[in-house]
Coordinates of C-alpha atoms in Angstrom, one line a residue:
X1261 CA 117.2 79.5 95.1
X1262 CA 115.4 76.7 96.8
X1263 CA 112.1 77.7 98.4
X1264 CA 112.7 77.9 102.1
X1265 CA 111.0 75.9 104.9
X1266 CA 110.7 78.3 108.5
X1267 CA 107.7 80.3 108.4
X1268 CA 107.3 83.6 107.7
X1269 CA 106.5 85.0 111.5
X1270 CA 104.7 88.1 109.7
X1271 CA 101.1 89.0 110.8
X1272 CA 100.6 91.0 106.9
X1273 CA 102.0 89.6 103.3
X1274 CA 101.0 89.1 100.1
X1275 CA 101.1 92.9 99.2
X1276 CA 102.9 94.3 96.1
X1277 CA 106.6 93.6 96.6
X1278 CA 107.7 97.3 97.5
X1279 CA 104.7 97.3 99.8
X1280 CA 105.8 93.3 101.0
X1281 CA 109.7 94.6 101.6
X1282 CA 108.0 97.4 103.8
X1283 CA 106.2 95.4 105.5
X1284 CA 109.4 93.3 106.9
X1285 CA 109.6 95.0 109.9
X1286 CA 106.1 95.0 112.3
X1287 CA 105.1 95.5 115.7
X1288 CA 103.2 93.0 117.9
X1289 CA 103.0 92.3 121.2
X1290 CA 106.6 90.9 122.0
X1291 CA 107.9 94.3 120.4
X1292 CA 109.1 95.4 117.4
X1293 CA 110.5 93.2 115.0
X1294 CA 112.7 93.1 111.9
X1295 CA 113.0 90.1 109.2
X1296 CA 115.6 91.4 107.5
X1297 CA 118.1 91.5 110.6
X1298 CA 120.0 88.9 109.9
X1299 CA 120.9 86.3 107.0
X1300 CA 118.2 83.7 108.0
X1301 CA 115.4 86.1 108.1
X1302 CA 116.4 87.3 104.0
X1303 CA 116.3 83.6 103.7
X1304 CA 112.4 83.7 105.1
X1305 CA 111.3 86.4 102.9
X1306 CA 113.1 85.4 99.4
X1307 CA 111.5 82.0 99.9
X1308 CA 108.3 83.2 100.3
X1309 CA 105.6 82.2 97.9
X1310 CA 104.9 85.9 96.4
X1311 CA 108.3 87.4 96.8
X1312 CA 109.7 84.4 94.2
X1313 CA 106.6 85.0 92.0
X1314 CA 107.4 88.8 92.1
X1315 CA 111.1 88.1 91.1
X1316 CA 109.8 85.8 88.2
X1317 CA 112.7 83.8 88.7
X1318 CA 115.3 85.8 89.0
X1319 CA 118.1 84.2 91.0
X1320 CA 119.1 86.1 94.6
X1321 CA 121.8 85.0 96.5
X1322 CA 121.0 84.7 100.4
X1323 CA 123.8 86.8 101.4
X1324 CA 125.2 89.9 102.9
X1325 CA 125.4 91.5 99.3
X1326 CA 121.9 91.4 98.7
X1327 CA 120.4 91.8 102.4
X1328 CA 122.2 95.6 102.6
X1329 CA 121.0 96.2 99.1
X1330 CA 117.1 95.1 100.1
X1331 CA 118.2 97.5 103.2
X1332 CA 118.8 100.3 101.0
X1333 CA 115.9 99.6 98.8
X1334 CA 113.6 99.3 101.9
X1335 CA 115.2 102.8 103.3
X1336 CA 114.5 104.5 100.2
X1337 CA 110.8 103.3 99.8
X1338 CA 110.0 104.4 103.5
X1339 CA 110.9 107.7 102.5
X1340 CA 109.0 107.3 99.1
X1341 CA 105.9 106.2 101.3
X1342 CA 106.6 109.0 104.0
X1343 CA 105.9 111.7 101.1
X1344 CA 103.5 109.8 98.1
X1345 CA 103.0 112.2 95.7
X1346 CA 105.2 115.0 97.0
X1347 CA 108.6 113.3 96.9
X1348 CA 110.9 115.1 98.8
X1349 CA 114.7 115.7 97.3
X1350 CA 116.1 112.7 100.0
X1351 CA 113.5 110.0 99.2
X1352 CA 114.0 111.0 95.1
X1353 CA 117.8 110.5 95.2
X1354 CA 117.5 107.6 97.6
X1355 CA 115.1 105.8 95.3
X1356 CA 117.1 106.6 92.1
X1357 CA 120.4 105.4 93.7
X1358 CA 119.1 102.0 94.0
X1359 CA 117.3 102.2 90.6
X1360 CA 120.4 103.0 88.9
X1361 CA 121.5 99.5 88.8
X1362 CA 119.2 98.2 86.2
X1363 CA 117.0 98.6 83.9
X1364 CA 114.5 96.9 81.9
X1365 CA 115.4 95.4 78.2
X1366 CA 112.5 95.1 75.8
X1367 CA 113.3 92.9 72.9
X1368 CA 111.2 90.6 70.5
X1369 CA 111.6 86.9 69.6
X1370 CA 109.7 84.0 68.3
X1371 CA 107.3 83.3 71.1
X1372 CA 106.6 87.7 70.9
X1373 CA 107.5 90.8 73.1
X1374 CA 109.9 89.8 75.8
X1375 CA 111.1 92.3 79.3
X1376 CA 114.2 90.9 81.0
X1377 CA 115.4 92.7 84.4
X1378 CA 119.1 93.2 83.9
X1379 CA 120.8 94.5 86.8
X1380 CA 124.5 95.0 87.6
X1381 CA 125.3 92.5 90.1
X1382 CA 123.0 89.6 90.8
X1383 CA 122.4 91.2 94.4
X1384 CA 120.8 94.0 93.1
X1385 CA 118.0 91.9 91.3
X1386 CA 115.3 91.9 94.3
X1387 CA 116.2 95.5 95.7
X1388 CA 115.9 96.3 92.1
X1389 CA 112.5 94.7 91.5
X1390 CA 110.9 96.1 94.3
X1391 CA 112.0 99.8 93.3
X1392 CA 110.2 99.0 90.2
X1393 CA 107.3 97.5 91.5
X1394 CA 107.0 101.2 93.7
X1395 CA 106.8 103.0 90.4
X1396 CA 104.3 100.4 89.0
X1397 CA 102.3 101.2 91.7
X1398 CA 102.4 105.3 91.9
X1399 CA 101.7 105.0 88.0
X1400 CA 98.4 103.0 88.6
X1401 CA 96.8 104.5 91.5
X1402 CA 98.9 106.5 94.4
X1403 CA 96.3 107.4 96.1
X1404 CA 96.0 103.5 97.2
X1405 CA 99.6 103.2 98.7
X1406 CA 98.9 104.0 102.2
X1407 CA 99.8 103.4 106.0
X1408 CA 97.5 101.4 108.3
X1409 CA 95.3 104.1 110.5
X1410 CA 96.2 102.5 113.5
X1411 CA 98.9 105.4 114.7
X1412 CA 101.2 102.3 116.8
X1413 CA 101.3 100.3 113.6
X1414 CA 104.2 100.5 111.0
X1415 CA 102.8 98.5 108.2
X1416 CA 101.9 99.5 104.6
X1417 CA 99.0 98.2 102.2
X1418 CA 98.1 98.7 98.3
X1419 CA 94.4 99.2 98.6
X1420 CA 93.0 96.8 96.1
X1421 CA 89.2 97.7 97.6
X1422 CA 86.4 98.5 95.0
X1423 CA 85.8 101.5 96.4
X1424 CA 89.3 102.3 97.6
X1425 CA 88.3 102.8 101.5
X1426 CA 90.4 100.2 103.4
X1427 CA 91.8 101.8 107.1
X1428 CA 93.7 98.8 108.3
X1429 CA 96.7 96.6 107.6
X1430 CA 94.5 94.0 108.4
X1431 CA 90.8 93.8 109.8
X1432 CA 91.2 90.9 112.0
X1433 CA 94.3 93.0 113.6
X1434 CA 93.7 96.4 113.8
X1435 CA 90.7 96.7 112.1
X1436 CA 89.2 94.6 115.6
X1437 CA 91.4 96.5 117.8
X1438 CA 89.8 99.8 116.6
X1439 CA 85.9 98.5 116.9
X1440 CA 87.0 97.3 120.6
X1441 CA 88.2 100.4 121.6
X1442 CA 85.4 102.3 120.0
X1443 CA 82.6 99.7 121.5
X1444 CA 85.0 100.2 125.1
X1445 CA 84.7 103.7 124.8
X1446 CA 80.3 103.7 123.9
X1447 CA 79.8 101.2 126.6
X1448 CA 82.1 102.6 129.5
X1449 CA 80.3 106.1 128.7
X1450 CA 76.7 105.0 129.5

C-alpha cells in the first residue's frame, strides 16, 4: 500500500492502534465527524504514519472488504471501552468474533524468534491487529485505557503519564477548554 498524501483532518492520533481506530470518529465545531465513512477516508487512516508502523507491513487493501471489517472491529472495541475491566457478554462476543480470524504464529529461524499475524483473508489483517493491540493494552495497564473527561467529547487515550493522571484527549483542546470555563466561572462569580 503506498503511503497516502490528504491529511489526516483528526484533531488526536498517535495512540495505540485500538485506541487510534477509536479515535476515527470526533467531534469539533463543524459537528461530528467520521473517517471511516467512506473509501477515501480508510485510505487517510491506513496511510498514516503510525497505523502502517502498527501493521508492520502487513498489506490492507483500501476497499469495501476491509473498511466493514475495521467497522466491526471499531464496534466491538467501543463496547470493550464502554465496560474496561467488566466486559459485558455483547462487547466479549463482539471482540472474539473479529478475533477469530487470526491468530499469531510463533516460529524460530536463523535470524531468532519470529511472530507473523496470519489472518484469514487479507481484509481482516488491520481489524485484526487492532483487536490484538486492545488485549496488549488491558494486559499491561487497563486502568490507563480511558475516555477524555470532557462529557461532549468522544475520544479515547492510553495514558502513557508517569503518574497515570491525564483528564483530556488533548490539553491544548479540552484540557484549555476546561481551565476557560473554570477561570469563566471564578471570575464571573466575583
Amino acid at each position: 500500500m503506498a503511503p497516502n498524501t490528504t491529511a489526516d483532518p483528526r484533531p488526536l492520533t498517535g495512540e495505540p492502534l485500538s485506541i487510534d481506530l477509536l479515535n476515527t470518529r470526533w467531534i469539533d465545531a463543524a459537528g461530528r465527524h467520521d473517517l471511516l465513512d467512506s473509501v477515501d477516508g480508510l485510505a487517510v487512516w491506513l496511510g498514516s504514519a503510525p497505523v502502517r508502523q502498527a501493521l508492520g507491513g502487513m498489506v490492507a487493501s483500501v476497499d469495501e472488504d476491509t473498511r466493514a471489517r475495521l467497522l466491526q472491529a471499531r464496534t466491538a472495541l467501543d463496547g470493550l471501552v464502554r465496560t474496561v475491566p467488566a466486559f459485558t457478554d455483547d462487547a466479549l462476543q463482539a471482540a472474539n468474533a473479529v478475533l477469530a480470524h487470526g491468530r499469531i504464529r510463533r516460529s524460530l529461524r536463523p535470524s531468532g524468534p519470529a511472530t507473523d499475524v496470519q489472518v484469514d483473508l487479507p481484509s481482516w489483517g488491520p481489524a485484526w491487529v487492532a483487536l490484538e493491540d486492545f488485549l496488549r493494552l488491558l494486559a499491561d495497564r487497563p486502568e490507563r485505557i480511558r475516555h477524555c473527561a470532557n462529557a461532549e467529547c468522544v475520544l479515547h487515550f492510553y495514558d502513557v503519564s508517569k503518574n497515570g493522571t491525564r483528564r483530556w484527549c488533548s490539553m491544548a483542546g479540552c484540557g484549555n477548554r476546561a481551565k476557560a470555563m473554570r477561570h469563566y466561572e471564578r471570575t464571573s462569580r466575583g
